[in-house]
JSON list of C-alpha atoms in Angstrom, two decimals:
[
{"chain": "A", "resi": 26, "resn": "ALA", "atom": "CA", "xyz": [111.35, 107.87, 44.13]},
{"chain": "A", "resi": 27, "resn": "GLN", "atom": "CA", "xyz": [109.43, 106.70, 47.14]},
{"chain": "A", "resi": 28, "resn": "SER", "atom": "CA", "xyz": [106.32, 107.76, 48.99]},
{"chain": "A", "resi": 29, "resn": "VAL", "atom": "CA", "xyz": [104.04, 106.58, 51.74]},
{"chain": "A", "resi": 30, "resn": "THR", "atom": "CA", "xyz": [100.34, 107.22, 52.29]},
{"chain": "A", "resi": 31, "resn": "GLN", "atom": "CA", "xyz": [98.56, 106.67, 55.54]},
{"chain": "A", "resi": 32, "resn": "LEU", "atom": "CA", "xyz": [94.97, 106.25, 54.53]},
{"chain": "A", "resi": 33, "resn": "ASP", "atom": "CA", "xyz": [93.36, 107.47, 57.75]},
{"chain": "A", "resi": 34, "resn": "SER", "atom": "CA", "xyz": [94.36, 110.58, 59.65]},
{"chain": "A", "resi": 35, "resn": "HIS", "atom": "CA", "xyz": [92.24, 109.50, 62.65]},
{"chain": "A", "resi": 36, "resn": "VAL", "atom": "CA", "xyz": [91.10, 106.09, 63.86]},
{"chain": "A", "resi": 37, "resn": "SER", "atom": "CA", "xyz": [88.90, 105.52, 66.89]},
{"chain": "A", "resi": 38, "resn": "VAL", "atom": "CA", "xyz": [88.36, 102.11, 68.50]},
{"chain": "A", "resi": 39, "resn": "SER", "atom": "CA", "xyz": [86.94, 100.81, 71.75]},
{"chain": "A", "resi": 40, "resn": "GLU", "atom": "CA", "xyz": [89.22, 99.23, 74.30]},
{"chain": "A", "resi": 41, "resn": "GLY", "atom": "CA", "xyz": [89.51, 95.51, 73.68]},
{"chain": "A", "resi": 42, "resn": "THR", "atom": "CA", "xyz": [88.60, 95.69, 69.99]},
{"chain": "A", "resi": 43, "resn": "PRO", "atom": "CA", "xyz": [91.01, 95.20, 67.06]},
{"chain": "A", "resi": 44, "resn": "VAL", "atom": "CA", "xyz": [93.16, 97.99, 65.67]},
{"chain": "A", "resi": 45, "resn": "LEU", "atom": "CA", "xyz": [93.89, 98.48, 61.95]},
{"chain": "A", "resi": 46, "resn": "LEU", "atom": "CA", "xyz": [96.05, 101.36, 60.74]},
{"chain": "A", "resi": 47, "resn": "ARG", "atom": "CA", "xyz": [96.48, 101.41, 56.99]},
{"chain": "A", "resi": 48, "resn": "CYS", "atom": "CA", "xyz": [99.60, 102.29, 55.03]},
{"chain": "A", "resi": 49, "resn": "ASN", "atom": "CA", "xyz": [100.35, 102.12, 51.31]},
{"chain": "A", "resi": 50, "resn": "TYR", "atom": "CA", "xyz": [103.76, 102.76, 49.89]},
{"chain": "A", "resi": 51, "resn": "SER", "atom": "CA", "xyz": [105.45, 103.42, 46.59]},
{"chain": "A", "resi": 52, "resn": "SER", "atom": "CA", "xyz": [109.05, 102.51, 45.95]},
{"chain": "A", "resi": 53, "resn": "SER", "atom": "CA", "xyz": [111.30, 102.00, 42.96]},
{"chain": "A", "resi": 54, "resn": "TYR", "atom": "CA", "xyz": [113.31, 99.40, 44.81]},
{"chain": "A", "resi": 55, "resn": "SER", "atom": "CA", "xyz": [112.72, 96.67, 47.33]},
{"chain": "A", "resi": 56, "resn": "PRO", "atom": "CA", "xyz": [111.71, 98.76, 50.33]},
{"chain": "A", "resi": 57, "resn": "SER", "atom": "CA", "xyz": [112.36, 98.70, 54.02]},
{"chain": "A", "resi": 58, "resn": "LEU", "atom": "CA", "xyz": [109.22, 99.62, 55.95]},
{"chain": "A", "resi": 59, "resn": "PHE", "atom": "CA", "xyz": [108.73, 100.78, 59.51]},
{"chain": "A", "resi": 60, "resn": "TRP", "atom": "CA", "xyz": [106.05, 101.76, 61.96]},
{"chain": "A", "resi": 61, "resn": "TYR", "atom": "CA", "xyz": [106.84, 104.30, 64.68]},
{"chain": "A", "resi": 62, "resn": "VAL", "atom": "CA", "xyz": [104.61, 105.40, 67.56]},
{"chain": "A", "resi": 63, "resn": "GLN", "atom": "CA", "xyz": [104.59, 108.83, 69.18]},
{"chain": "A", "resi": 64, "resn": "HIS", "atom": "CA", "xyz": [102.88, 109.62, 72.45]},
{"chain": "A", "resi": 65, "resn": "PRO", "atom": "CA", "xyz": [101.93, 113.26, 73.10]},
{"chain": "A", "resi": 66, "resn": "ASN", "atom": "CA", "xyz": [104.92, 115.60, 73.30]},
{"chain": "A", "resi": 67, "resn": "LYS", "atom": "CA", "xyz": [107.35, 112.68, 73.08]},
{"chain": "A", "resi": 68, "resn": "GLY", "atom": "CA", "xyz": [109.81, 111.43, 70.54]},
{"chain": "A", "resi": 69, "resn": "LEU", "atom": "CA", "xyz": [109.05, 108.61, 68.12]},
{"chain": "A", "resi": 70, "resn": "GLN", "atom": "CA", "xyz": [109.62, 105.00, 69.14]},
{"chain": "A", "resi": 71, "resn": "LEU", "atom": "CA", "xyz": [110.19, 102.14, 66.72]},
{"chain": "A", "resi": 72, "resn": "LEU", "atom": "CA", "xyz": [107.34, 99.60, 66.80]},
{"chain": "A", "resi": 73, "resn": "LEU", "atom": "CA", "xyz": [108.54, 97.25, 64.10]},
{"chain": "A", "resi": 74, "resn": "LYS", "atom": "CA", "xyz": [110.40, 97.05, 60.81]},
{"chain": "A", "resi": 75, "resn": "TYR", "atom": "CA", "xyz": [110.28, 94.99, 57.64]},
{"chain": "A", "resi": 76, "resn": "THR", "atom": "CA", "xyz": [113.51, 94.38, 55.74]},
{"chain": "A", "resi": 77, "resn": "SER", "atom": "CA", "xyz": [112.72, 91.62, 53.21]},
{"chain": "A", "resi": 78, "resn": "ALA", "atom": "CA", "xyz": [112.67, 88.70, 55.61]},
{"chain": "A", "resi": 79, "resn": "ALA", "atom": "CA", "xyz": [109.33, 87.32, 56.85]},
{"chain": "A", "resi": 80, "resn": "THR", "atom": "CA", "xyz": [106.36, 89.23, 55.46]},
{"chain": "A", "resi": 81, "resn": "LEU", "atom": "CA", "xyz": [104.54, 89.16, 58.79]},
{"chain": "A", "resi": 82, "resn": "VAL", "atom": "CA", "xyz": [106.48, 91.28, 61.24]},
{"chain": "A", "resi": 83, "resn": "LYS", "atom": "CA", "xyz": [105.87, 91.27, 64.96]},
{"chain": "A", "resi": 84, "resn": "GLY", "atom": "CA", "xyz": [106.67, 94.32, 67.02]},
{"chain": "A", "resi": 85, "resn": "ILE", "atom": "CA", "xyz": [106.46, 95.57, 70.54]},
{"chain": "A", "resi": 86, "resn": "ASN", "atom": "CA", "xyz": [103.28, 95.90, 72.60]},
{"chain": "A", "resi": 87, "resn": "GLY", "atom": "CA", "xyz": [101.41, 93.23, 70.61]},
{"chain": "A", "resi": 88, "resn": "PHE", "atom": "CA", "xyz": [101.48, 95.05, 67.27]},
{"chain": "A", "resi": 89, "resn": "GLU", "atom": "CA", "xyz": [102.22, 93.37, 63.99]},
{"chain": "A", "resi": 90, "resn": "ALA", "atom": "CA", "xyz": [102.25, 94.34, 60.32]},
{"chain": "A", "resi": 91, "resn": "GLU", "atom": "CA", "xyz": [102.08, 92.40, 57.09]},
{"chain": "A", "resi": 92, "resn": "PHE", "atom": "CA", "xyz": [104.04, 93.32, 53.99]},
{"chain": "A", "resi": 93, "resn": "LYS", "atom": "CA", "xyz": [101.94, 92.73, 50.86]},
{"chain": "A", "resi": 94, "resn": "LYS", "atom": "CA", "xyz": [103.93, 93.47, 47.75]},
{"chain": "A", "resi": 95, "resn": "SER", "atom": "CA", "xyz": [101.02, 92.92, 45.36]},
{"chain": "A", "resi": 96, "resn": "GLU", "atom": "CA", "xyz": [98.96, 95.52, 47.22]},
{"chain": "A", "resi": 97, "resn": "THR", "atom": "CA", "xyz": [101.94, 97.77, 48.11]},
{"chain": "A", "resi": 98, "resn": "SER", "atom": "CA", "xyz": [100.60, 97.83, 51.64]},
{"chain": "A", "resi": 99, "resn": "PHE", "atom": "CA", "xyz": [102.04, 97.55, 55.14]},
{"chain": "A", "resi": 100, "resn": "HIS", "atom": "CA", "xyz": [99.07, 97.77, 57.48]},
{"chain": "A", "resi": 101, "resn": "LEU", "atom": "CA", "xyz": [99.54, 97.78, 61.25]},
{"chain": "A", "resi": 102, "resn": "THR", "atom": "CA", "xyz": [97.26, 95.63, 63.40]},
{"chain": "A", "resi": 103, "resn": "LYS", "atom": "CA", "xyz": [96.68, 94.66, 67.00]},
{"chain": "A", "resi": 104, "resn": "PRO", "atom": "CA", "xyz": [94.07, 92.13, 68.15]},
{"chain": "A", "resi": 105, "resn": "SER", "atom": "CA", "xyz": [92.92, 94.04, 71.21]},
{"chain": "A", "resi": 106, "resn": "ALA", "atom": "CA", "xyz": [93.40, 97.75, 71.85]},
{"chain": "A", "resi": 107, "resn": "HIS", "atom": "CA", "xyz": [94.54, 99.05, 75.20]},
{"chain": "A", "resi": 108, "resn": "MET", "atom": "CA", "xyz": [94.07, 102.55, 76.53]},
{"chain": "A", "resi": 109, "resn": "SER", "atom": "CA", "xyz": [97.84, 103.01, 76.49]},
{"chain": "A", "resi": 110, "resn": "ASP", "atom": "CA", "xyz": [97.85, 102.49, 72.69]},
{"chain": "A", "resi": 111, "resn": "ALA", "atom": "CA", "xyz": [96.33, 105.93, 72.19]},
{"chain": "A", "resi": 112, "resn": "ALA", "atom": "CA", "xyz": [99.03, 107.81, 70.26]},
{"chain": "A", "resi": 113, "resn": "GLU", "atom": "CA", "xyz": [100.05, 108.88, 66.79]},
{"chain": "A", "resi": 114, "resn": "TYR", "atom": "CA", "xyz": [101.46, 106.26, 64.45]},
{"chain": "A", "resi": 115, "resn": "PHE", "atom": "CA", "xyz": [103.78, 106.85, 61.51]},
{"chain": "A", "resi": 116, "resn": "CYS", "atom": "CA", "xyz": [104.44, 104.56, 58.59]},
{"chain": "A", "resi": 117, "resn": "VAL", "atom": "CA", "xyz": [107.90, 105.03, 57.08]},
{"chain": "A", "resi": 118, "resn": "VAL", "atom": "CA", "xyz": [109.50, 103.76, 53.87]},
{"chain": "A", "resi": 119, "resn": "SER", "atom": "CA", "xyz": [113.08, 103.55, 52.75]},
{"chain": "A", "resi": 120, "resn": "SER", "atom": "CA", "xyz": [114.30, 102.35, 49.39]},
{"chain": "A", "resi": 121, "resn": "PHE", "atom": "CA", "xyz": [117.92, 102.43, 50.48]},
{"chain": "A", "resi": 122, "resn": "SER", "atom": "CA", "xyz": [118.94, 100.07, 53.21]},
{"chain": "A", "resi": 123, "resn": "GLY", "atom": "CA", "xyz": [122.05, 101.93, 54.11]},
{"chain": "A", "resi": 124, "resn": "SER", "atom": "CA", "xyz": [120.84, 105.36, 55.09]},
{"chain": "A", "resi": 125, "resn": "ALA", "atom": "CA", "xyz": [118.29, 106.79, 57.49]},
{"chain": "A", "resi": 126, "resn": "ARG", "atom": "CA", "xyz": [118.58, 109.99, 55.51]},
{"chain": "A", "resi": 127, "resn": "GLN", "atom": "CA", "xyz": [116.44, 108.37, 52.82]},
{"chain": "A", "resi": 128, "resn": "LEU", "atom": "CA", "xyz": [113.47, 107.71, 55.06]},
{"chain": "A", "resi": 129, "resn": "THR", "atom": "CA", "xyz": [110.09, 109.07, 53.98]},
{"chain": "A", "resi": 130, "resn": "PHE", "atom": "CA", "xyz": [107.52, 109.53, 56.75]},
{"chain": "A", "resi": 131, "resn": "GLY", "atom": "CA", "xyz": [103.77, 109.31, 56.36]},
{"chain": "A", "resi": 132, "resn": "SER", "atom": "CA", "xyz": [101.61, 112.10, 57.70]},
{"chain": "A", "resi": 133, "resn": "GLY", "atom": "CA", "xyz": [100.54, 110.04, 60.70]},
{"chain": "A", "resi": 134, "resn": "THR", "atom": "CA", "xyz": [97.40, 108.36, 62.03]},
{"chain": "A", "resi": 135, "resn": "GLN", "atom": "CA", "xyz": [96.02, 109.48, 65.37]},
{"chain": "A", "resi": 136, "resn": "LEU", "atom": "CA", "xyz": [94.63, 106.50, 67.28]},
{"chain": "A", "resi": 137, "resn": "THR", "atom": "CA", "xyz": [91.99, 107.15, 69.92]},
{"chain": "A", "resi": 138, "resn": "VAL", "atom": "CA", "xyz": [91.00, 104.34, 72.28]},
{"chain": "A", "resi": 139, "resn": "LEU", "atom": "CA", "xyz": [87.59, 104.70, 73.90]},
{"chain": "A", "resi": 140, "resn": "PRO", "atom": "CA", "xyz": [86.83, 103.14, 77.30]},
{"chain": "B", "resi": 1, "resn": "SER", "atom": "CA", "xyz": [122.97, 100.97, 76.16]},
{"chain": "B", "resi": 2, "resn": "GLN", "atom": "CA", "xyz": [122.56, 103.98, 73.93]},
{"chain": "B", "resi": 3, "resn": "THR", "atom": "CA", "xyz": [120.61, 107.01, 75.04]},
{"chain": "B", "resi": 4, "resn": "ILE", "atom": "CA", "xyz": [119.79, 110.31, 73.42]},
{"chain": "B", "resi": 5, "resn": "HIS", "atom": "CA", "xyz": [119.16, 113.52, 75.30]},
{"chain": "B", "resi": 6, "resn": "GLN", "atom": "CA", "xyz": [117.56, 116.63, 73.89]},
{"chain": "B", "resi": 7, "resn": "TRP", "atom": "CA", "xyz": [117.00, 119.99, 75.58]},
{"chain": "B", "resi": 8, "resn": "PRO", "atom": "CA", "xyz": [115.32, 122.19, 76.39]},
{"chain": "B", "resi": 9, "resn": "ALA", "atom": "CA", "xyz": [111.99, 120.35, 76.27]},
{"chain": "B", "resi": 10, "resn": "THR", "atom": "CA", "xyz": [110.03, 123.55, 75.79]},
{"chain": "B", "resi": 11, "resn": "LEU", "atom": "CA", "xyz": [111.08, 127.01, 74.77]},
{"chain": "B", "resi": 12, "resn": "VAL", "atom": "CA", "xyz": [109.18, 130.27, 74.24]},
{"chain": "B", "resi": 13, "resn": "GLN", "atom": "CA", "xyz": [111.14, 132.91, 72.39]},
{"chain": "B", "resi": 14, "resn": "PRO", "atom": "CA", "xyz": [110.32, 136.32, 70.88]},
{"chain": "B", "resi": 15, "resn": "VAL", "atom": "CA", "xyz": [110.66, 136.95, 67.17]},
{"chain": "B", "resi": 16, "resn": "GLY", "atom": "CA", "xyz": [114.19, 137.99, 66.28]},
{"chain": "B", "resi": 17, "resn": "SER", "atom": "CA", "xyz": [115.84, 136.27, 69.22]},
{"chain": "B", "resi": 18, "resn": "PRO", "atom": "CA", "xyz": [118.51, 133.56, 68.82]},
{"chain": "B", "resi": 19, "resn": "LEU", "atom": "CA", "xyz": [117.93, 129.85, 69.26]},
{"chain": "B", "resi": 20, "resn": "SER", "atom": "CA", "xyz": [120.03, 126.94, 70.45]},
{"chain": "B", "resi": 21, "resn": "LEU", "atom": "CA", "xyz": [118.69, 123.41, 70.81]},
{"chain": "B", "resi": 22, "resn": "GLU", "atom": "CA", "xyz": [121.10, 120.75, 71.89]},
{"chain": "B", "resi": 23, "resn": "CYS", "atom": "CA", "xyz": [121.21, 117.01, 71.42]},
{"chain": "B", "resi": 24, "resn": "THR", "atom": "CA", "xyz": [123.70, 114.50, 72.78]},
{"chain": "B", "resi": 25, "resn": "VAL", "atom": "CA", "xyz": [124.03, 110.76, 72.33]},
{"chain": "B", "resi": 26, "resn": "GLU", "atom": "CA", "xyz": [125.61, 108.36, 74.81]},
{"chain": "B", "resi": 27, "resn": "GLY", "atom": "CA", "xyz": [126.77, 104.80, 74.47]},
{"chain": "B", "resi": 28, "resn": "THR", "atom": "CA", "xyz": [127.84, 104.84, 70.85]},
{"chain": "B", "resi": 29, "resn": "SER", "atom": "CA", "xyz": [130.52, 106.39, 68.69]},
{"chain": "B", "resi": 30, "resn": "ASN", "atom": "CA", "xyz": [130.41, 108.03, 65.28]},
{"chain": "B", "resi": 31, "resn": "PRO", "atom": "CA", "xyz": [126.62, 108.07, 65.03]},
{"chain": "B", "resi": 32, "resn": "ASN", "atom": "CA", "xyz": [124.74, 109.67, 62.17]},
{"chain": "B", "resi": 33, "resn": "LEU", "atom": "CA", "xyz": [122.75, 112.55, 63.65]},
{"chain": "B", "resi": 34, "resn": "TYR", "atom": "CA", "xyz": [119.54, 114.18, 62.41]},
{"chain": "B", "resi": 35, "resn": "TRP", "atom": "CA", "xyz": [117.31, 117.17, 63.12]},
{"chain": "B", "resi": 36, "resn": "TYR", "atom": "CA", "xyz": [113.66, 116.89, 62.14]},
{"chain": "B", "resi": 37, "resn": "ARG", "atom": "CA", "xyz": [110.79, 119.32, 62.41]},
{"chain": "B", "resi": 38, "resn": "GLN", "atom": "CA", "xyz": [107.30, 118.05, 62.94]},
{"chain": "B", "resi": 39, "resn": "ALA", "atom": "CA", "xyz": [104.23, 119.99, 61.87]},
{"chain": "B", "resi": 40, "resn": "ALA", "atom": "CA", "xyz": [100.75, 118.88, 62.85]},
{"chain": "B", "resi": 41, "resn": "GLY", "atom": "CA", "xyz": [99.26, 116.48, 60.30]},
{"chain": "B", "resi": 42, "resn": "ARG", "atom": "CA", "xyz": [102.31, 116.61, 58.07]},
{"chain": "B", "resi": 43, "resn": "GLY", "atom": "CA", "xyz": [104.69, 114.00, 59.36]},
{"chain": "B", "resi": 44, "resn": "LEU", "atom": "CA", "xyz": [108.36, 114.72, 59.84]},
{"chain": "B", "resi": 45, "resn": "GLN", "atom": "CA", "xyz": [110.58, 116.91, 57.71]},
{"chain": "B", "resi": 46, "resn": "LEU", "atom": "CA", "xyz": [114.32, 116.27, 57.73]},
{"chain": "B", "resi": 47, "resn": "LEU", "atom": "CA", "xyz": [116.18, 119.55, 58.30]},
{"chain": "B", "resi": 48, "resn": "PHE", "atom": "CA", "xyz": [119.82, 118.52, 58.76]},
{"chain": "B", "resi": 49, "resn": "TYR", "atom": "CA", "xyz": [121.90, 115.40, 59.02]},
{"chain": "B", "resi": 50, "resn": "SER", "atom": "CA", "xyz": [125.50, 114.75, 59.92]},
{"chain": "B", "resi": 51, "resn": "VAL", "atom": "CA", "xyz": [127.78, 111.79, 59.37]},
{"chain": "B", "resi": 52, "resn": "GLY", "atom": "CA", "xyz": [130.71, 113.18, 61.35]},
{"chain": "B", "resi": 53, "resn": "ILE", "atom": "CA", "xyz": [132.20, 116.10, 63.25]},
{"chain": "B", "resi": 54, "resn": "GLY", "atom": "CA", "xyz": [131.84, 119.30, 61.29]},
{"chain": "B", "resi": 55, "resn": "GLN", "atom": "CA", "xyz": [129.96, 117.54, 58.46]},
{"chain": "B", "resi": 56, "resn": "ILE", "atom": "CA", "xyz": [126.49, 118.98, 58.06]},
{"chain": "B", "resi": 57, "resn": "SER", "atom": "CA", "xyz": [124.06, 118.53, 55.18]},
{"chain": "B", "resi": 58, "resn": "SER", "atom": "CA", "xyz": [121.00, 120.73, 54.89]},
{"chain": "B", "resi": 59, "resn": "GLU", "atom": "CA", "xyz": [117.89, 119.25, 53.37]},
{"chain": "B", "resi": 60, "resn": "VAL", "atom": "CA", "xyz": [115.78, 122.41, 53.11]},
{"chain": "B", "resi": 61, "resn": "PRO", "atom": "CA", "xyz": [116.66, 126.10, 52.88]},
{"chain": "B", "resi": 62, "resn": "GLN", "atom": "CA", "xyz": [115.58, 127.94, 55.97]},
{"chain": "B", "resi": 63, "resn": "ASN", "atom": "CA", "xyz": [116.35, 130.24, 58.81]},
{"chain": "B", "resi": 64, "resn": "LEU", "atom": "CA", "xyz": [118.09, 127.53, 60.81]},
{"chain": "B", "resi": 65, "resn": "SER", "atom": "CA", "xyz": [121.58, 126.08, 60.94]},
{"chain": "B", "resi": 66, "resn": "ALA", "atom": "CA", "xyz": [123.17, 123.04, 62.57]},
{"chain": "B", "resi": 67, "resn": "SER", "atom": "CA", "xyz": [126.57, 122.26, 63.96]},
{"chain": "B", "resi": 68, "resn": "ARG", "atom": "CA", "xyz": [128.35, 119.19, 65.26]},
{"chain": "B", "resi": 69, "resn": "PRO", "atom": "CA", "xyz": [131.25, 120.32, 67.44]},
{"chain": "B", "resi": 70, "resn": "GLN", "atom": "CA", "xyz": [131.81, 116.89, 68.98]},
{"chain": "B", "resi": 71, "resn": "ASP", "atom": "CA", "xyz": [131.18, 113.33, 67.84]},
{"chain": "B", "resi": 72, "resn": "ARG", "atom": "CA", "xyz": [128.01, 112.89, 69.88]},
{"chain": "B", "resi": 73, "resn": "GLN", "atom": "CA", "xyz": [126.72, 116.46, 70.04]},
{"chain": "B", "resi": 74, "resn": "PHE", "atom": "CA", "xyz": [124.39, 118.08, 67.55]},
{"chain": "B", "resi": 75, "resn": "ILE", "atom": "CA", "xyz": [123.13, 121.65, 67.85]},
{"chain": "B", "resi": 76, "resn": "LEU", "atom": "CA", "xyz": [120.32, 123.41, 66.04]},
{"chain": "B", "resi": 77, "resn": "SER", "atom": "CA", "xyz": [120.62, 127.19, 65.93]},
{"chain": "B", "resi": 78, "resn": "SER", "atom": "CA", "xyz": [119.16, 130.36, 64.58]},
{"chain": "B", "resi": 79, "resn": "LYS", "atom": "CA", "xyz": [120.45, 133.92, 64.76]},
{"chain": "B", "resi": 80, "resn": "LYS", "atom": "CA", "xyz": [116.99, 135.47, 64.46]},
{"chain": "B", "resi": 81, "resn": "LEU", "atom": "CA", "xyz": [113.82, 133.46, 64.94]},
{"chain": "B", "resi": 82, "resn": "LEU", "atom": "CA", "xyz": [110.77, 133.86, 62.76]},
{"chain": "B", "resi": 83, "resn": "LEU", "atom": "CA", "xyz": [107.18, 133.09, 63.68]},
{"chain": "B", "resi": 84, "resn": "SER", "atom": "CA", "xyz": [107.28, 130.25, 61.16]},
{"chain": "B", "resi": 85, "resn": "ASP", "atom": "CA", "xyz": [110.07, 128.56, 63.13]},
{"chain": "B", "resi": 86, "resn": "SER", "atom": "CA", "xyz": [107.56, 127.49, 65.78]},
{"chain": "B", "resi": 87, "resn": "GLY", "atom": "CA", "xyz": [107.17, 123.73, 65.95]},
{"chain": "B", "resi": 88, "resn": "PHE", "atom": "CA", "xyz": [108.29, 120.48, 67.49]},
{"chain": "B", "resi": 89, "resn": "TYR", "atom": "CA", "xyz": [111.92, 119.65, 66.82]},
{"chain": "B", "resi": 90, "resn": "LEU", "atom": "CA", "xyz": [113.25, 116.14, 67.08]},
{"chain": "B", "resi": 91, "resn": "CYS", "atom": "CA", "xyz": [116.83, 114.97, 67.21]},
{"chain": "B", "resi": 92, "resn": "ALA", "atom": "CA", "xyz": [117.61, 111.40, 66.17]},
{"chain": "B", "resi": 93, "resn": "TRP", "atom": "CA", "xyz": [120.59, 109.14, 65.64]},
{"chain": "B", "resi": 94, "resn": "SER", "atom": "CA", "xyz": [121.34, 106.02, 63.65]},
{"chain": "B", "resi": 95, "resn": "GLY", "atom": "CA", "xyz": [124.32, 103.76, 63.32]},
{"chain": "B", "resi": 96, "resn": "SER", "atom": "CA", "xyz": [126.55, 104.39, 60.35]},
{"chain": "B", "resi": 97, "resn": "GLY", "atom": "CA", "xyz": [125.00, 102.66, 57.35]},
{"chain": "B", "resi": 98, "resn": "ALA", "atom": "CA", "xyz": [121.80, 101.87, 59.23]},
{"chain": "B", "resi": 99, "resn": "ASN", "atom": "CA", "xyz": [118.28, 103.08, 58.54]},
{"chain": "B", "resi": 100, "resn": "VAL", "atom": "CA", "xyz": [116.70, 102.67, 61.98]},
{"chain": "B", "resi": 101, "resn": "LEU", "atom": "CA", "xyz": [116.33, 105.92, 63.88]},
{"chain": "B", "resi": 102, "resn": "THR", "atom": "CA", "xyz": [116.28, 106.47, 67.62]},
{"chain": "B", "resi": 103, "resn": "PHE", "atom": "CA", "xyz": [114.63, 109.73, 68.59]},
{"chain": "B", "resi": 104, "resn": "GLY", "atom": "CA", "xyz": [115.05, 112.14, 71.43]},
{"chain": "B", "resi": 105, "resn": "ALA", "atom": "CA", "xyz": [112.03, 113.35, 73.38]},
{"chain": "B", "resi": 106, "resn": "GLY", "atom": "CA", "xyz": [111.72, 116.49, 71.32]},
{"chain": "B", "resi": 107, "resn": "SER", "atom": "CA", "xyz": [111.79, 120.25, 71.90]},
{"chain": "B", "resi": 108, "resn": "ARG", "atom": "CA", "xyz": [108.68, 122.36, 71.47]},
{"chain": "B", "resi": 109, "resn": "LEU", "atom": "CA", "xyz": [109.53, 125.85, 70.28]},
{"chain": "B", "resi": 110, "resn": "THR", "atom": "CA", "xyz": [107.00, 128.66, 70.34]},
{"chain": "B", "resi": 111, "resn": "VAL", "atom": "CA", "xyz": [107.99, 131.91, 68.72]},
{"chain": "B", "resi": 112, "resn": "LEU", "atom": "CA", "xyz": [105.87, 134.90, 69.76]}
]
């Protein structure tokens, strides 16, 4: 069984300050982990993925995430928020590398960026 | 490059009317195709997935059905819509044996 918990449903930051979106996961096997971003009324876009290579994963738009097995966490960070980062972010876990059918989505974190 | 198209973008339908949402993928062959529904604050729920023409698996019992008449075409349908069918529907594809999804832009359905 697998599950994912996004610890904050809403996060608000000022432009130019760091972003931290928290995600904890549970998995019976070595997981694959993803972060997706969704802008209003749009589809989801892949930000980054972890698949058992380097534990620090760099993604698009300056985002990165660190896989910490001991803490079962995969938090998403960005050093300096931009107004265009305002969106909803989804943490996703998969215990089976061969099938997108097995993906489990978190409930999402809405990021607001204040001017 | 691969692209995914989904339409219509928005749809307002009366209760009891039929539904057809369409999704097509370009630039790849034999993709795995998926329909998700997104409810506010609840993440994404997988409704249907397909690994080939005519092969449909349903993840949850509901008022909806899916069909795959061609390799890169995936259709979500209903004969009679319910109020509870309102939501944001997302089509996605992945390569065979892959777990990375590429999503369409979504279709917002409002049932009145």
